mmCIF file of N, CA and C in Angstrom:
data_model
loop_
_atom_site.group_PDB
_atom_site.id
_atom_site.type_symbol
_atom_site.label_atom_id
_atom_site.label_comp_id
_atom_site.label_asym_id
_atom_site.label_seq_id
_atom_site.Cartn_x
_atom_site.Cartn_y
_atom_site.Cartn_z
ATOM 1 N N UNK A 232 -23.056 -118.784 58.730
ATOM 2 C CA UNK A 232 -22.975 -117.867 57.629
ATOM 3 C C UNK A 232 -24.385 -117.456 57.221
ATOM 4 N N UNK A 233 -24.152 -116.647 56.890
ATOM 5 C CA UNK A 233 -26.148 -115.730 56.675
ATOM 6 C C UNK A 233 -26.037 -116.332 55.274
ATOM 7 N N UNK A 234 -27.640 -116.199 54.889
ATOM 8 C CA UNK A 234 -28.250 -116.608 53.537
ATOM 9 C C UNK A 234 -28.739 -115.475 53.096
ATOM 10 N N UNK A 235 -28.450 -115.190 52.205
ATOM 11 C CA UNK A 235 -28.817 -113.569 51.257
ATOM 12 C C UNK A 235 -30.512 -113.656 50.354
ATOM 13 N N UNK A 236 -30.694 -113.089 50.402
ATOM 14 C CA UNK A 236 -31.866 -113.254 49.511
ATOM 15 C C UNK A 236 -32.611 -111.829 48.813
ATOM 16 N N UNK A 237 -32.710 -111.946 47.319
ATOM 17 C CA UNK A 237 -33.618 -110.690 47.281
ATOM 18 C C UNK A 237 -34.363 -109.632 47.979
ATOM 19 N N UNK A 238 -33.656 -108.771 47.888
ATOM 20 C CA UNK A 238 -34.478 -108.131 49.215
ATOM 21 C C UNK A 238 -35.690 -107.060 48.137
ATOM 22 N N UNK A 239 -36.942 -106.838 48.829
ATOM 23 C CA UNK A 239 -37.737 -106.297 48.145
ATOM 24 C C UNK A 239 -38.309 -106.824 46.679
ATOM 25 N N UNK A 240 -38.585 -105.747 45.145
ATOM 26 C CA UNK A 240 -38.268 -106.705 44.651
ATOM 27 C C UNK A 240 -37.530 -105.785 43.396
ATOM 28 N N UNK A 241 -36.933 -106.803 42.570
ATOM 29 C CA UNK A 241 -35.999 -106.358 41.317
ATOM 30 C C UNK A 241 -37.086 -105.328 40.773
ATOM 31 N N UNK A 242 -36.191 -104.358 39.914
ATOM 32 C CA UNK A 242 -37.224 -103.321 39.687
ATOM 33 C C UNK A 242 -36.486 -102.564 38.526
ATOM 34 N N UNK A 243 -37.634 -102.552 37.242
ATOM 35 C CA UNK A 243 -36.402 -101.394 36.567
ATOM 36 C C UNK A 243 -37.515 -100.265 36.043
ATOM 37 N N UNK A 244 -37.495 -99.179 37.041
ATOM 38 C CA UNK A 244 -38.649 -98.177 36.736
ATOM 39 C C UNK A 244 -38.612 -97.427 35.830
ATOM 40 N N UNK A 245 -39.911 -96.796 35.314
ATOM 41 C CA UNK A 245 -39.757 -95.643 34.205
ATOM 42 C C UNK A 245 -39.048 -94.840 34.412
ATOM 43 N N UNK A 246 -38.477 -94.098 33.491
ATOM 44 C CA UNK A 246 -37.605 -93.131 33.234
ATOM 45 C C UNK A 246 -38.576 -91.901 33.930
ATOM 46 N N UNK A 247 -37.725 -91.026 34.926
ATOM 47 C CA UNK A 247 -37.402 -90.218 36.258
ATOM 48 C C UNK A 247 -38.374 -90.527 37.144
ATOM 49 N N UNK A 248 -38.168 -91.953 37.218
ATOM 50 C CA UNK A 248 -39.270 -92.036 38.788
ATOM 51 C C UNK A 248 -38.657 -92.727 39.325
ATOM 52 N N UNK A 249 -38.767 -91.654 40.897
ATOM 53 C CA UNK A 249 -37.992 -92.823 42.106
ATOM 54 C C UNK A 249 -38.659 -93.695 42.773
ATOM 55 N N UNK A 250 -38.388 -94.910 42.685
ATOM 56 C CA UNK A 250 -39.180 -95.898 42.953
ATOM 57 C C UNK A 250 -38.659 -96.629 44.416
ATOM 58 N N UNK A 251 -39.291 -97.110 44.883
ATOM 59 C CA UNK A 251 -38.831 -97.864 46.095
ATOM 60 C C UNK A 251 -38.588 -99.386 45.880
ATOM 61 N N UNK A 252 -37.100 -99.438 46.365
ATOM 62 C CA UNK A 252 -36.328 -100.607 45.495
ATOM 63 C C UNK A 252 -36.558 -101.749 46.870
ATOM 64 N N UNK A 253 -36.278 -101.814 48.219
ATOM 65 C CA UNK A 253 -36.710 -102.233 49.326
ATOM 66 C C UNK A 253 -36.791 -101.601 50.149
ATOM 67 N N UNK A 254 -37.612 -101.998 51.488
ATOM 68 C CA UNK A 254 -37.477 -101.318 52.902
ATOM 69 C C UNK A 254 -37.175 -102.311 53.856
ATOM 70 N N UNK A 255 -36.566 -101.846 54.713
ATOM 71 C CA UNK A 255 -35.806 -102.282 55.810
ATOM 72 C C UNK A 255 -37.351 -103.091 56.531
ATOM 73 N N UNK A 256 -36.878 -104.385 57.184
ATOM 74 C CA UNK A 256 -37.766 -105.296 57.747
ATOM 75 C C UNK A 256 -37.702 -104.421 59.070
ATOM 76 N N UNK A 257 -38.948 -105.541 60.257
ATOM 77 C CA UNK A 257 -39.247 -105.069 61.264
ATOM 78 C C UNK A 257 -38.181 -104.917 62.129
ATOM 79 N N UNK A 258 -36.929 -106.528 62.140
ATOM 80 C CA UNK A 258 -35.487 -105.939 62.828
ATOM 81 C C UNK A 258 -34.657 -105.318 62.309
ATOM 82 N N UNK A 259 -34.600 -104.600 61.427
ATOM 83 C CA UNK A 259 -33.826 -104.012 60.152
ATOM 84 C C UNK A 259 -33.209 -105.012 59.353
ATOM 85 N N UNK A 260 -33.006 -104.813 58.230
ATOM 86 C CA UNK A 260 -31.810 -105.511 57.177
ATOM 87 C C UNK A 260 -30.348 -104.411 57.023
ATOM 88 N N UNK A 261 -29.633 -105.999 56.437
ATOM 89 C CA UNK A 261 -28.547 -105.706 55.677
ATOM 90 C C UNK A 261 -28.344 -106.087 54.203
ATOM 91 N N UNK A 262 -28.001 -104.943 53.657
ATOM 92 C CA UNK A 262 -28.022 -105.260 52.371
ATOM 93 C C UNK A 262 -26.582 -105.069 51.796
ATOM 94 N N UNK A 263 -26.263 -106.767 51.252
ATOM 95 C CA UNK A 263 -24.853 -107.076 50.966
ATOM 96 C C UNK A 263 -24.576 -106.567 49.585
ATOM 97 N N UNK A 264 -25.319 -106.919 48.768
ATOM 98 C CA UNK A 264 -24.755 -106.150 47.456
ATOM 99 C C UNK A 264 -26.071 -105.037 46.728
ATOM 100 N N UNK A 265 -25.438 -104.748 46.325
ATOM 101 C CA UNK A 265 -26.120 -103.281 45.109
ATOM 102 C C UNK A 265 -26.224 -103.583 44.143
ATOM 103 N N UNK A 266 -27.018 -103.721 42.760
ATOM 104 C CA UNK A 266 -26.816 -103.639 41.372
ATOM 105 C C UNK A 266 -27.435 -102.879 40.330
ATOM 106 N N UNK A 267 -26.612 -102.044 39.576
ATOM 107 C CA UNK A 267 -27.696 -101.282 38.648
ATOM 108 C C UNK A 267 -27.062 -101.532 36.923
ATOM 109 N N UNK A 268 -28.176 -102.020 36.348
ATOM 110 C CA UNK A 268 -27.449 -102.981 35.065
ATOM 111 C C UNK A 268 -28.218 -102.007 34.013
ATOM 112 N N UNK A 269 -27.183 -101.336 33.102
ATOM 113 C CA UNK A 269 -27.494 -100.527 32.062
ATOM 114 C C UNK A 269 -28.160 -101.697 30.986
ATOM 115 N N UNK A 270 -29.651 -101.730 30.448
ATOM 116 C CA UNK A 270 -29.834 -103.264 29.504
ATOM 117 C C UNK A 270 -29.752 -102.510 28.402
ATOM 118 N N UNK A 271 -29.725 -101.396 28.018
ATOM 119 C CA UNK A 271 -29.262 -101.238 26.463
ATOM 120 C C UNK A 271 -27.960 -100.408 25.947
ATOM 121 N N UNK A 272 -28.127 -100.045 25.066
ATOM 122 C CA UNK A 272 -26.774 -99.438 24.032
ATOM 123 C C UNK A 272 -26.509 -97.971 24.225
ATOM 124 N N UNK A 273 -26.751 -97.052 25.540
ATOM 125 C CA UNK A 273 -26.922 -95.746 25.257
ATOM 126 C C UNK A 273 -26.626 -95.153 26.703
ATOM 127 N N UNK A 274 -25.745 -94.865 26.995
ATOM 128 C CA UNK A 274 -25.167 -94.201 28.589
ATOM 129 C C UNK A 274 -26.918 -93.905 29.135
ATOM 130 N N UNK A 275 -26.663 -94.323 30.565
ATOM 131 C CA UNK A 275 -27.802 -94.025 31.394
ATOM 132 C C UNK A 275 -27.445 -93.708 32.505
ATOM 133 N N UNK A 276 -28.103 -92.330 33.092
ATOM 134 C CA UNK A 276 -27.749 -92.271 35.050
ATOM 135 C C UNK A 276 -28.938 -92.684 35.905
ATOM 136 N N UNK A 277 -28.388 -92.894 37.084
ATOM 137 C CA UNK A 277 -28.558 -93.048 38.162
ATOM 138 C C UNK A 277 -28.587 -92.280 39.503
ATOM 139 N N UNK A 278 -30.013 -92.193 40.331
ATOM 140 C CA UNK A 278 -29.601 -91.880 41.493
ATOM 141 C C UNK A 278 -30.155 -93.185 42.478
ATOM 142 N N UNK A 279 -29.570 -93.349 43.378
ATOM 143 C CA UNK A 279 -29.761 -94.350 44.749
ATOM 144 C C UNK A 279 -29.847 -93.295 45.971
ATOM 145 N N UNK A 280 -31.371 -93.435 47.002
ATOM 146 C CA UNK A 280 -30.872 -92.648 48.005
ATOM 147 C C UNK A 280 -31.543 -93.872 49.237
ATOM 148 N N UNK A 281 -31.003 -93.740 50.481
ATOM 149 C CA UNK A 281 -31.347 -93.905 51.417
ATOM 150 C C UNK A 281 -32.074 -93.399 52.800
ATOM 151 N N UNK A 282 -33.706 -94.087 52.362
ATOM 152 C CA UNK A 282 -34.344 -92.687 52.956
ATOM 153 C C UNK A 282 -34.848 -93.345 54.381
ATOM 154 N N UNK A 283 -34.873 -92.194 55.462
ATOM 155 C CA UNK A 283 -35.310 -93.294 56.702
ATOM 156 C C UNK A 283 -36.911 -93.189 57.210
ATOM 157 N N UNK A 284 -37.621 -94.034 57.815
ATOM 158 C CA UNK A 284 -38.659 -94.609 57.977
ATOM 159 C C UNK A 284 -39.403 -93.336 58.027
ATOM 160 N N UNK A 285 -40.509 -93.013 57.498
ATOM 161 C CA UNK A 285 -41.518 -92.134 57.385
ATOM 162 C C UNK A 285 -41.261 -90.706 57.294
ATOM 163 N N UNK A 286 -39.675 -90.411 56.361
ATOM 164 C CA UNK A 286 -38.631 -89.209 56.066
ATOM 165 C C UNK A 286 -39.375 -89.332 54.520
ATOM 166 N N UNK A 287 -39.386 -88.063 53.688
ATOM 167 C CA UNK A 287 -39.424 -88.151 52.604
ATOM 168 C C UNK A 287 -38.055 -87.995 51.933
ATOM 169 N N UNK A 288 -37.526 -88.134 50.873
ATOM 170 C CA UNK A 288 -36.022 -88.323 50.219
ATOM 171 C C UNK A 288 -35.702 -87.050 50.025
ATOM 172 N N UNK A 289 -34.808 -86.683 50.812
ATOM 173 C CA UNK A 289 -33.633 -85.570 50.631
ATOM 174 C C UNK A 289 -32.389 -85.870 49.700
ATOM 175 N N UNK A 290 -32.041 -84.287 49.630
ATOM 176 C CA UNK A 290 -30.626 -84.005 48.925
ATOM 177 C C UNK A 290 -29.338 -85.342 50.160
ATOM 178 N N UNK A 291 -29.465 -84.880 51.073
ATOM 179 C CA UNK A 291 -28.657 -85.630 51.844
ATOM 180 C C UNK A 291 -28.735 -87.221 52.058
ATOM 181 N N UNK A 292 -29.756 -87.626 51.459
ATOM 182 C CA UNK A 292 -29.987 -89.001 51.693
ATOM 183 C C UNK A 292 -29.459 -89.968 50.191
ATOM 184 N N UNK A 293 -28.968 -89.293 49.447
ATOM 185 C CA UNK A 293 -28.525 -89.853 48.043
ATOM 186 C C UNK A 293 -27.011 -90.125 48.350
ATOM 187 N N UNK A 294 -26.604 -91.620 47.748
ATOM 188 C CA UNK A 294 -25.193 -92.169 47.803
ATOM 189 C C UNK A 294 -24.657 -91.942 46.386
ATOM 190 N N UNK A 295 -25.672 -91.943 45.260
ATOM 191 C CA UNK A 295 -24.832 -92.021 43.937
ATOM 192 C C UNK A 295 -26.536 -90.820 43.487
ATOM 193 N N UNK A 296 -25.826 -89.667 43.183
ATOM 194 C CA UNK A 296 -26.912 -88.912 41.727
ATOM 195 C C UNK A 296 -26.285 -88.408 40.586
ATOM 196 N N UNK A 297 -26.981 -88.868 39.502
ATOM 197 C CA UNK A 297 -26.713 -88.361 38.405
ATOM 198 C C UNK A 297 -25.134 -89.538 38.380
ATOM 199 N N UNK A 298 -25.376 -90.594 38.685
ATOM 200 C CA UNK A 298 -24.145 -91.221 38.384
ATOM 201 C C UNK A 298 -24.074 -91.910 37.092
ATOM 202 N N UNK A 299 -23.343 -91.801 36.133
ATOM 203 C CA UNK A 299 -23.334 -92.523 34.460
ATOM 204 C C UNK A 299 -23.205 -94.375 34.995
ATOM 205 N N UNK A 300 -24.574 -94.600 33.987
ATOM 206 C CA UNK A 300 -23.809 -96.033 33.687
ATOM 207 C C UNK A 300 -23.860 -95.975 32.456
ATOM 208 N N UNK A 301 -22.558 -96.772 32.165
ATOM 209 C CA UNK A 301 -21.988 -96.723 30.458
ATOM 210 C C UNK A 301 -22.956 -97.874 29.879
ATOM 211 N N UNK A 302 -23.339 -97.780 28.519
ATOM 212 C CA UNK A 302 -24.143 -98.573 27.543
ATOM 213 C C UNK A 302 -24.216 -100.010 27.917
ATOM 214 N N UNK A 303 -24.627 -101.208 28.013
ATOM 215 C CA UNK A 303 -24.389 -102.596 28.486
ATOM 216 C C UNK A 303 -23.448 -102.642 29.796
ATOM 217 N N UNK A 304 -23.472 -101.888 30.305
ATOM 218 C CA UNK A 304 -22.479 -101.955 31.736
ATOM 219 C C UNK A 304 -23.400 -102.020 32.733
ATOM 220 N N UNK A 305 -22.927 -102.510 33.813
ATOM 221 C CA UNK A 305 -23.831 -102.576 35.145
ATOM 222 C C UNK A 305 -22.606 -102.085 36.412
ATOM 223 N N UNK A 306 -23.099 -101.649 37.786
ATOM 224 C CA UNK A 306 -22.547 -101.103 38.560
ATOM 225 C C UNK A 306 -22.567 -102.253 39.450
ATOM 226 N N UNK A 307 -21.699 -102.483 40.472
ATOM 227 C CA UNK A 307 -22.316 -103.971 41.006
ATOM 228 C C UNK A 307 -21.102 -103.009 42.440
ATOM 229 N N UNK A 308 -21.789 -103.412 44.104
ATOM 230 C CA UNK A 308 -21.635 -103.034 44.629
ATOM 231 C C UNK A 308 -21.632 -103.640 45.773
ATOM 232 N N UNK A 309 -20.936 -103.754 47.072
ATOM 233 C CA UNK A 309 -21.236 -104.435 48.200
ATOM 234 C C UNK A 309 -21.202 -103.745 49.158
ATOM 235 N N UNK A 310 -22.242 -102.795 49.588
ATOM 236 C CA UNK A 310 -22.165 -101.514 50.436
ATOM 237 C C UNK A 310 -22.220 -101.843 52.206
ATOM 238 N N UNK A 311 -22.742 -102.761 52.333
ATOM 239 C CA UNK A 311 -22.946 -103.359 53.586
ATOM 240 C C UNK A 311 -23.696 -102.434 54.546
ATOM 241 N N UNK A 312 -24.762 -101.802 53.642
ATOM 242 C CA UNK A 312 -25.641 -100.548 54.498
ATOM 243 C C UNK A 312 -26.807 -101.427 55.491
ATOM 244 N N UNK A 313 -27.080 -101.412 56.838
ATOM 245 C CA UNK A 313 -27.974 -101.651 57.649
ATOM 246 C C UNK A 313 -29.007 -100.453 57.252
ATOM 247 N N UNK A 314 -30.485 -101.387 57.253
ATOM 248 C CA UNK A 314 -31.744 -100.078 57.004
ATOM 249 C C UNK A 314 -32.020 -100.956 58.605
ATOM 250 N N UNK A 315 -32.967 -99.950 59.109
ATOM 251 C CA UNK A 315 -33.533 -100.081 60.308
ATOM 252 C C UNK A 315 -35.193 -100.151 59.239
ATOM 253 N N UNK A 316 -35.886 -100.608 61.026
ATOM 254 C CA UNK A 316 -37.497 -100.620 60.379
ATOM 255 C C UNK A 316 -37.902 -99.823 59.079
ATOM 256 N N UNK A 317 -38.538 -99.986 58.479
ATOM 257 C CA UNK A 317 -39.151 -98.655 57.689
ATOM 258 C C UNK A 317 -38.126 -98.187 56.968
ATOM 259 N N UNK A 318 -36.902 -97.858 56.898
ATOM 260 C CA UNK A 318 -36.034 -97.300 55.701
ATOM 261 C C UNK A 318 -36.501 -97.897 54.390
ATOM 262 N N UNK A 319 -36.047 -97.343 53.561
ATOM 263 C CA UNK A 319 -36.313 -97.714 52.237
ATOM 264 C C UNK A 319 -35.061 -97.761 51.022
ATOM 265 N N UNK A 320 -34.456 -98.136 50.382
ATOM 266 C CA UNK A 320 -33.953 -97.958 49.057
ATOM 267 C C UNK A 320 -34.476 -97.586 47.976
ATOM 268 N N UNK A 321 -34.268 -96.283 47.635
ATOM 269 C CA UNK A 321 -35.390 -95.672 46.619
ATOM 270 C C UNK A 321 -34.176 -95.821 45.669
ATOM 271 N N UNK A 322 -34.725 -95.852 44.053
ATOM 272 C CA UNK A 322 -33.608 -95.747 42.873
ATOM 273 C C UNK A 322 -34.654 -94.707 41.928
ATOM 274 N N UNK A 323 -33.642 -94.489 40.802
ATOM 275 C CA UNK A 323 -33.932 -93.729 39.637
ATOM 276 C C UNK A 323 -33.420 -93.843 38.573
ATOM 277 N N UNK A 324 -33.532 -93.823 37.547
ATOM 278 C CA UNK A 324 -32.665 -93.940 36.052
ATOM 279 C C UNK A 324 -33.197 -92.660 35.486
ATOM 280 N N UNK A 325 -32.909 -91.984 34.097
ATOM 281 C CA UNK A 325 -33.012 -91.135 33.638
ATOM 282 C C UNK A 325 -33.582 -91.269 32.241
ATOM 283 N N UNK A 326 -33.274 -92.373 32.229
ATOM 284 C CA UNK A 326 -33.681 -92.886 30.588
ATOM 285 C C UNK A 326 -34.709 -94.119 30.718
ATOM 286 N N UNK A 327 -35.267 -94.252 32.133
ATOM 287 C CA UNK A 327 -35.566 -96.094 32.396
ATOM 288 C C UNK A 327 -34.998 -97.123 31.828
ATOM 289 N N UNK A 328 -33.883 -97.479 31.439
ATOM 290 C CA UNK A 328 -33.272 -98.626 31.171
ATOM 291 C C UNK A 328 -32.202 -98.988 32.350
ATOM 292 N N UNK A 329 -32.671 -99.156 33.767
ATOM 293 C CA UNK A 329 -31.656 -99.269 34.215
ATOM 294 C C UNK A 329 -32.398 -100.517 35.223
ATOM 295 N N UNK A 330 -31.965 -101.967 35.042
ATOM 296 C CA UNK A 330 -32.790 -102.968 36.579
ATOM 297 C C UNK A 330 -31.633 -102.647 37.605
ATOM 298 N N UNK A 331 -32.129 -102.967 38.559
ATOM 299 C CA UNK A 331 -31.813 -102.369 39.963
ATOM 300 C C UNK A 331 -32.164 -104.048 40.546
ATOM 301 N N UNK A 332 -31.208 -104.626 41.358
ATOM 302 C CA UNK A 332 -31.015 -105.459 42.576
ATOM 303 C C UNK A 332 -30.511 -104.959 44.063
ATOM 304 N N UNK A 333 -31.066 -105.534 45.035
ATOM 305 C CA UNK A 333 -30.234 -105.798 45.979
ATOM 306 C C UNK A 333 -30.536 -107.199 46.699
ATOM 307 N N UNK A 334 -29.596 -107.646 47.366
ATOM 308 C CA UNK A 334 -29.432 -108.794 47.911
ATOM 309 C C UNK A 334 -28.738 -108.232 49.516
ATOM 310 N N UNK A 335 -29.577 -109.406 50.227
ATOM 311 C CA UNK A 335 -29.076 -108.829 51.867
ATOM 312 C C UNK A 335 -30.070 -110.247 52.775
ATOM 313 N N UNK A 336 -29.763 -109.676 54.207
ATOM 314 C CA UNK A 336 -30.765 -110.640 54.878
ATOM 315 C C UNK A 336 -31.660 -109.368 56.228
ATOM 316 N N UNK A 337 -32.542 -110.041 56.190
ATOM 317 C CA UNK A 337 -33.490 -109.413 56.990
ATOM 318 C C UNK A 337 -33.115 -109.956 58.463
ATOM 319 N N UNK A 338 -33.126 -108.770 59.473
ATOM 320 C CA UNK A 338 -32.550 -109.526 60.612
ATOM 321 C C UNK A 338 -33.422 -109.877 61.838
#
């Protein structure tokens, strides 16, 4: 059974900056779960995109934009996305109140 571990690192960036949440190791990773945790009292969105190794982030590379998270709510997810070398998990919030996890193993 695989051992999961933080991948990259936890991150909860300023409000509209896409930040790079992890990148895919030298054999690529898998990343088992997703998390984006609203920490205060006031609807916040989200975008998540998946960008590939030395690509800058396109319209087409986003899984969730402009997605609501409701006040104290978090999104919790088990996408089972493989990044190859160099990919990245970029995130965004709109308001910066949003931490961002993922958990996976590097292969």
């Amino acid at each position: 059974m695989a051992t999961y571990v933080i991948l990259g690192t936890q991150t909860k960036p300023a409000a509209t900056t896409l930040t790079t949440l992890c990148t895919g190791g030298t054999n690529g990773t898998i990343v088992a779960s997703f998390s984006a945790c609203n920490t205060t009292g006031s609807n916040d969105s989200i975008r998540v995109a998946l960008t590939p190794s030395g690509g800058t982030t396109a319209a087409a590379n986003y899984v969730w934009y402009d997605f609501v998270i409701p006040a104290n709510s978090s999104l919790a997810e088990t996408p089972g996305w493989t990044l190859a070398s160099g990919d990245t998990i970029k995130v965004y919030s709109t308001n910066g109140n949003i931490a961002f996890t993922a958990t996976g193993s590097n292969l």
